[in-house]
Coordinates of C-alpha atoms in Angstrom, one line a residue:
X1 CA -26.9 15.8 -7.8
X2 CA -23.4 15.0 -9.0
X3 CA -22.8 16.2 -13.1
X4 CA -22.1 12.5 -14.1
X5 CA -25.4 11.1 -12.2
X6 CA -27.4 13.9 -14.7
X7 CA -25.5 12.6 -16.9
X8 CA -26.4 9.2 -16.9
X9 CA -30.3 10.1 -16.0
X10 CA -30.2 12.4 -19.3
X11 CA -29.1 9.7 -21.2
X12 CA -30.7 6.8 -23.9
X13 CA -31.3 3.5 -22.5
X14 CA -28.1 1.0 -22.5
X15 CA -29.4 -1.3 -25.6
X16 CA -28.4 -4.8 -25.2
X17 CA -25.2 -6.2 -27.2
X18 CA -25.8 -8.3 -30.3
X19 CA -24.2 -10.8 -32.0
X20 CA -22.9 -9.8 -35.4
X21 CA -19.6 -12.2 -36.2
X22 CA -19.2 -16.0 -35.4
X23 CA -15.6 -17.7 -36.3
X24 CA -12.8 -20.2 -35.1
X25 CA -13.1 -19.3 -31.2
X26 CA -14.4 -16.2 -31.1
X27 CA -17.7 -14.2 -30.9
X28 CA -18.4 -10.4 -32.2
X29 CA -20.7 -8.5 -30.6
X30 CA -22.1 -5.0 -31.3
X31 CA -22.1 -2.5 -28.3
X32 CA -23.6 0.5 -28.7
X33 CA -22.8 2.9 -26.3
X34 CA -24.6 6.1 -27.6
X35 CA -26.4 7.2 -30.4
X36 CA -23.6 7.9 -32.8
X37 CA -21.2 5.5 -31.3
X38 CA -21.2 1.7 -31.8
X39 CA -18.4 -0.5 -31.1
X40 CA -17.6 -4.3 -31.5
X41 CA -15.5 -6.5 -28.8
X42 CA -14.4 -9.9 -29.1
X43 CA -14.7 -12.6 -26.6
X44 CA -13.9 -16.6 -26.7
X45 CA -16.4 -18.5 -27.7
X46 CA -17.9 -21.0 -25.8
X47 CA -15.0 -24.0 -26.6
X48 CA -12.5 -21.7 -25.8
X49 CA -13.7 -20.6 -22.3
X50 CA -14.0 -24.2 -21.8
X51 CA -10.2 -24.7 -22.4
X52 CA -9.4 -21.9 -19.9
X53 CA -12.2 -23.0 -17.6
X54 CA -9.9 -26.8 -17.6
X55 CA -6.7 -25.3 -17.0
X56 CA -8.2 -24.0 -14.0
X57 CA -9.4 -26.9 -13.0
X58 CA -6.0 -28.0 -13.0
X59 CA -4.7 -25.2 -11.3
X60 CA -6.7 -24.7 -8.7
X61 CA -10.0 -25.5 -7.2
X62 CA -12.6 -24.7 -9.6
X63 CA -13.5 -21.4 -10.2
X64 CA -16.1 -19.8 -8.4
X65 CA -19.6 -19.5 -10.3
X66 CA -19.8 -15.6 -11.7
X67 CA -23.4 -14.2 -11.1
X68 CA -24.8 -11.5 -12.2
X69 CA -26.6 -10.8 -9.3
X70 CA -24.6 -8.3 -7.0
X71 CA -25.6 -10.2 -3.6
X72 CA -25.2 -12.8 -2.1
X73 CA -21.0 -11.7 -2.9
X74 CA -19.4 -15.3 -4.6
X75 CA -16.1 -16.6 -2.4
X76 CA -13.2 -17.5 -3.7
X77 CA -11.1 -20.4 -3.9
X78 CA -8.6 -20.8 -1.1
X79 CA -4.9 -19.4 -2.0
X80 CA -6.3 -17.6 -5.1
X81 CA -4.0 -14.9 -6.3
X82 CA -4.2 -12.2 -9.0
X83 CA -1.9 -14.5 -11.2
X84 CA -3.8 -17.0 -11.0
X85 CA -5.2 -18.7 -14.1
X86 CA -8.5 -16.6 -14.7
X87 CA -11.4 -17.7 -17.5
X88 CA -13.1 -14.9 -16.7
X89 CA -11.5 -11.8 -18.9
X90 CA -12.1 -13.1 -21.9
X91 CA -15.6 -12.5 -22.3
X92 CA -18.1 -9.2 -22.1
X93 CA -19.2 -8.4 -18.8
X94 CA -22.2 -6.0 -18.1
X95 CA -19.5 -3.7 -15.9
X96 CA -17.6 -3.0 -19.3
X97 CA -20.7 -1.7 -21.3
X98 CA -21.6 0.2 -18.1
X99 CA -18.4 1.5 -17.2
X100 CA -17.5 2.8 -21.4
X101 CA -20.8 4.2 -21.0
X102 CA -20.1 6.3 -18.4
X103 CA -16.7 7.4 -20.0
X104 CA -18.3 8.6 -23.1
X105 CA -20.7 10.8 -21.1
X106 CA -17.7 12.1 -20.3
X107 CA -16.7 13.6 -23.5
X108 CA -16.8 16.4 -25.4
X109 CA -20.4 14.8 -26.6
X110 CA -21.7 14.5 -23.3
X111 CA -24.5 16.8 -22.4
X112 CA -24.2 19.1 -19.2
X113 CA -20.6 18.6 -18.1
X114 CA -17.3 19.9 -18.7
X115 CA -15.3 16.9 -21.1
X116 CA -13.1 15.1 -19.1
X117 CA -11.5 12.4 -21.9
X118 CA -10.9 13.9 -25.2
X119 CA -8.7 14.1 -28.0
X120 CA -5.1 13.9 -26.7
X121 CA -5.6 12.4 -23.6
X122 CA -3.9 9.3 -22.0
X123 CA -6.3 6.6 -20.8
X124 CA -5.4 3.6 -18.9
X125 CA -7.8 0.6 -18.8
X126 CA -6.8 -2.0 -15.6
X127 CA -8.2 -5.6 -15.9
X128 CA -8.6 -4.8 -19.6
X129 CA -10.6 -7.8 -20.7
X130 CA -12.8 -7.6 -23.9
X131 CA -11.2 -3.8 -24.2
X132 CA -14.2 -2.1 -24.8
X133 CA -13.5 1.0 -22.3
X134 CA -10.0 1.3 -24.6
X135 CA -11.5 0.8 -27.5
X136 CA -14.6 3.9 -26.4
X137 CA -12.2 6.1 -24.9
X138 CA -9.9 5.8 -28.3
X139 CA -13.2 6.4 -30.2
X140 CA -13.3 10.0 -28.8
X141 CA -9.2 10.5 -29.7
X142 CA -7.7 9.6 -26.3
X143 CA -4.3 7.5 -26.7
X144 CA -5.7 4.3 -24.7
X145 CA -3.3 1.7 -22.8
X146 CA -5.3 -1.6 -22.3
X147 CA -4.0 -3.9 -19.5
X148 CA -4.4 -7.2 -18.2
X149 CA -2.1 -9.8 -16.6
X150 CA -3.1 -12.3 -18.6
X151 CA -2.2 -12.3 -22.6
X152 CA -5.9 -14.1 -23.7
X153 CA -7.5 -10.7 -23.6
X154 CA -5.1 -8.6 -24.8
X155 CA -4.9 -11.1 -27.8
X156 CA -8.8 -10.4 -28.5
X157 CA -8.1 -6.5 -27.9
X158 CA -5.3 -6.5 -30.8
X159 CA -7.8 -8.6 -33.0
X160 CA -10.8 -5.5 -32.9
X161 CA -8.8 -2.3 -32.9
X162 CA -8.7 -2.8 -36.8
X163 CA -12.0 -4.1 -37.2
X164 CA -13.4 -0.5 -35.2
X165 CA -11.2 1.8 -37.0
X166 CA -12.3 0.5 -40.3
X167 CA -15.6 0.7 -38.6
X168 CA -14.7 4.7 -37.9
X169 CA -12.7 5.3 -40.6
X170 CA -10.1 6.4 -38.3
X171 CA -7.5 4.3 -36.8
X172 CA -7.7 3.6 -33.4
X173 CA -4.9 4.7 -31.1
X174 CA -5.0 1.7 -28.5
X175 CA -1.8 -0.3 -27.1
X176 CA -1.8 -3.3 -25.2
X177 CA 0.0 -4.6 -22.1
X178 CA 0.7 -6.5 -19.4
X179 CA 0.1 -5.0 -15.7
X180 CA -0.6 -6.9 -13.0
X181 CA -2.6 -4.1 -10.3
X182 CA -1.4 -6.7 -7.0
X183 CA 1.5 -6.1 -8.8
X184 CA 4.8 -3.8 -7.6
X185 CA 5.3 -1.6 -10.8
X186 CA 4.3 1.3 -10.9
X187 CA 1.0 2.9 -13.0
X188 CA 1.8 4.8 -16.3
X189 CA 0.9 8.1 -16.5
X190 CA -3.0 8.7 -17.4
X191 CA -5.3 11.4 -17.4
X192 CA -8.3 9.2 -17.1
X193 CA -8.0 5.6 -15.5
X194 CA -11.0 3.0 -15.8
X195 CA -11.5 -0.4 -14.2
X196 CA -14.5 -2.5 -14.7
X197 CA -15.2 -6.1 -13.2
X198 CA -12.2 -6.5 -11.5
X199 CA -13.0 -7.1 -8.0
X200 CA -12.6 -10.8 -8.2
X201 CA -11.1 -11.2 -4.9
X202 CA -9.8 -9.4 -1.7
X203 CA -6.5 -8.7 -2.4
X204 CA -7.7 -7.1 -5.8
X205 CA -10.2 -4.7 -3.7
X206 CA -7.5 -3.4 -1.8
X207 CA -4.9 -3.3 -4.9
X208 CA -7.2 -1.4 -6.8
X209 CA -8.3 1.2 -4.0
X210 CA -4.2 2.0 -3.8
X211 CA -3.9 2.2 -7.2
X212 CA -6.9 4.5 -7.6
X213 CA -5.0 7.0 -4.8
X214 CA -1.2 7.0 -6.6
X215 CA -3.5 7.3 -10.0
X216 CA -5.0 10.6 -8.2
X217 CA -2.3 11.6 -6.5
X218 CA -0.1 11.8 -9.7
X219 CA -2.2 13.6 -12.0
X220 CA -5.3 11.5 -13.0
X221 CA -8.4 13.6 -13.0
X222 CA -10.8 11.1 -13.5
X223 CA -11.3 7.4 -12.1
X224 CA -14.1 5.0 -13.4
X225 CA -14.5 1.8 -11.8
X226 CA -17.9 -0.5 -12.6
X227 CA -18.3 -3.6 -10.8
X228 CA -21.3 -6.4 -10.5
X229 CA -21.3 -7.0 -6.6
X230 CA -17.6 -9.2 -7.0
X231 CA -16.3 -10.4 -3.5
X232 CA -13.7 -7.7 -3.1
X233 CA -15.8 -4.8 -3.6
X234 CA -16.3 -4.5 0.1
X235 CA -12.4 -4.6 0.7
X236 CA -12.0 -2.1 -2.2
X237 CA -14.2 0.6 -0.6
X238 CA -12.6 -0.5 2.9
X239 CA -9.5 0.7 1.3
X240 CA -10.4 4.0 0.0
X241 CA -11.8 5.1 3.2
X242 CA -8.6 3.9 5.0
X243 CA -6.7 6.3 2.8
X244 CA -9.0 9.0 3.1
X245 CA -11.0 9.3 0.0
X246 CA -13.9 11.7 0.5
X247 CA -16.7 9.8 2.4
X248 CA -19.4 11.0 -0.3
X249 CA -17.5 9.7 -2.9
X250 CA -17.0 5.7 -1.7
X251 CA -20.1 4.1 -2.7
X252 CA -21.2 2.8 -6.1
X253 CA -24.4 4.0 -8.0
X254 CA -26.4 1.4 -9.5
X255 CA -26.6 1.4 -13.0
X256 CA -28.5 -0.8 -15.5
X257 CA -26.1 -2.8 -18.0
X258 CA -26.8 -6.1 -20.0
X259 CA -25.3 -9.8 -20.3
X260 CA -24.1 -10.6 -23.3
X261 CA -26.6 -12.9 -24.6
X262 CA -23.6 -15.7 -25.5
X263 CA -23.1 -19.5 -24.5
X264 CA -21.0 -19.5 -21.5
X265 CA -19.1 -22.5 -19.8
X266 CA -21.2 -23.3 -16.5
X267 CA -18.2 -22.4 -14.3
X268 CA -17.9 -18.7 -15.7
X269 CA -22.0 -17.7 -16.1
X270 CA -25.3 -19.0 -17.0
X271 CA -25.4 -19.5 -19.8
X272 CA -27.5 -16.9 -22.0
X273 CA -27.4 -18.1 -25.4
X274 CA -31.0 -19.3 -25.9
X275 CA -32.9 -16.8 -23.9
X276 CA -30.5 -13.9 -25.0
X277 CA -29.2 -11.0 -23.0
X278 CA -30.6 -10.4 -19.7
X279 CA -30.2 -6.6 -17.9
X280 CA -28.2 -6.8 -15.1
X281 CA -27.3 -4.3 -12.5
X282 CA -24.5 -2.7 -12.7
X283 CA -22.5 -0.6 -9.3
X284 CA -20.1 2.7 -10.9
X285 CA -17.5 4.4 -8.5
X286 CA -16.3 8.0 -10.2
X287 CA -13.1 9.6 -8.5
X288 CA -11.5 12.9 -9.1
X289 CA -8.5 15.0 -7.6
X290 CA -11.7 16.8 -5.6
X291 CA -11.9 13.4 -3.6
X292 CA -8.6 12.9 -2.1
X293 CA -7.7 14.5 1.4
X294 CA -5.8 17.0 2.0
X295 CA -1.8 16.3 2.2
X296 CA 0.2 16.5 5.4
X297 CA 2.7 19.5 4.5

C-alpha cells in the first residue's frame, strides 16, 4: 500500500464543516482538517450564488445541476469554455476538504511518511475556489499561490487569510491570482501543486492532465488533485495516460468528504441547509516525479 493511502487509513474521521459566521453575502464555515488544525473558508451565501447563477443564465444555457453523486457524470452546456461565467467556485465543495486533508497528511505532522509541504515551500492551488487547500498548506508555513480565472473566489480568499492568521496567531503567507489552466501562460514554479473540483468539463480534463506533466516535469514533487465524479474526469485520466504517466498511478481513490450543510441555488446543488451536511464521496489522484516516464535523451 502506497504511504499516503496509510496515511489517510491512520487518520481521524473527516468531521463535517459548521457554520460559525453569517453576514452581507457571505457564509463562514469551520473546517477542521486534523486534530490541531481548524480553518475557516468563505463562500457566497445563498443571494449571491443566485446573482451569479442569473448571469449565467444570461450567458449561456443554464448551468448544469452539480451532484454530489460521482455517477451518472453531469454534461455540459454546448460551447462551454473555461471562461465561461461559472457560479460554481464560490462555495465549499467536499473535493476541497478532501483534497487539504490529504495535503496536511503530507506534512511534517503526518504520521508514517516523509513531509512533502513544509515551511518554505511554494504551493500552487489551480481552480482556487473557497481557498481552503491555500489557506492548509499556508498553515504548515508553505508560501501558497491561490488561483482562479474568475475574481469572485479570490475576493472570498483575500477576505479569510486574516481572519485564519488571527486564528493562528501567525500571519498567513497566501497570494492570490488569476490563471486560467485552458489557458496559454505558463505555471509558476511550485514544489507542491493541488487541484480540487475542477473537472467541470472536457477541455479542463485534458488542461489539467498537461499541466500536472509540465508541473512534474519542472520540479513539482508532489500533485493533489480531488474531484467528485465531474464530467472531465474521464478526459483528464485519458490525458495522463496519453503522456505516459505511470499506469498505477491514474486512478482516483475514493475518499469520504462532506457537503457543506449551506442553502444552495437549485442550479449549483441541493440544497442542504435544513437537513445539514451530508458525506459525500470524494475521488483523490496523488502524482510525483516517481510517476512520469522516462525522457527520450
Amino acid at each position: 500500500m502506497l504511504p499516503w493511502l496509510l496515511l489517510v487509513a491512520s487518520a481521524a474521521p473527516l468531521r463535517a464543516p459548521r457554520v460559525v459566521a453569517r453576514g452581507a453575502g457571505f457564509v463562514d464555515l469551520e473546517v477542521v482538517l486534523t486534530s490541531s488544525l481548524a480553518l475557516i473558508v468563505r463562500e457566497a451565501d445563498v443571494h449571491a450564488q443566485d446573482g451569479l447563477v442569473e448571469r449565467a443564465v444570461i450567458a449561456h444555457a443554464p448551468p448544469p445541476r452539480c451532484s454530489l453523486d460521482p455517477a451518472p457524470p453531469l454534461s455540459c452546456p454546448a460551447g462551454a469554455a473555461a471562461s465561461d461565467e461559472d457560479p460554481y467556485g464560490v462555495v465549499l465543495w467536499p473535493a476541497a476538504q478532501a483534497t487539504a486533508r490529504a495535503l496536511m497528511e503530507h506534512t511534517a505532522a503526518g504520521e508514517g511518511a516523509a513531509a512533502l509541504l513544509g515551511a518554505g515551500d511554494r504551493f500552487l492551488e489551480l481552480g482556487a475556489g473557497t481557498g481552503l487547500c491555500s489557506l492548509a498548506a499556508a498553515s504548515a508555513g508553505a508560501t501558497a499561490y491561490a488561483t482562479d480565472y474568475r475574481t469572485e473566489p479570490l475576493r472570498l480568499i483575500e477576505q479569510v487569510i486574516p481572519v485564519n492568521s488571527a486564528r493562528l496567531a501567525r500571519r498567513l503567507d497566501i497570494r492570490t491570482g488569476i490563471l486560467d489552466i485552458c489557458g496559454p501562460a505558463a505555471l509558476p514554479p511550485a514544489d507542491v501543486i493541488a487541484a480540487a473540483d475542477v473537472l467541470y468539463f472536457r477541455t479542463t480534463g485534458v488542461a489539467l492532465a498537461g499541466r500536472c506533466v509540465e508541473a512534474l516535469r519542472a520540479g513539482t514533487r508532489l500533485v493533489v488533485v480531488g474531484d467528485c465524479g465531474r464530467p472531465g474526469r474521464g478526459a483528464f485520466l485519458e490525458e495522463l495516460a496519453a503522456r505516459g504517466i505511470r499506469r498505477e498511478a491514474v486512478r482516483f481513490r475514493d475518499v469520504p468528504g462532506w457537503s457543506a450543510g449551506t442553502a444552495r441555488n437549485d442550479l449549483i446543488a441541493p440544497d442542504d441547509s435544513l437537513a445539514g451536511p451530508r458525506e459525500a464521496v470524494v475521488g483523490l489522484l496523488t502524482l510525483t516525479q516517481a510517476d512520469l516516464p522516462p525522457q527520450r535523451e
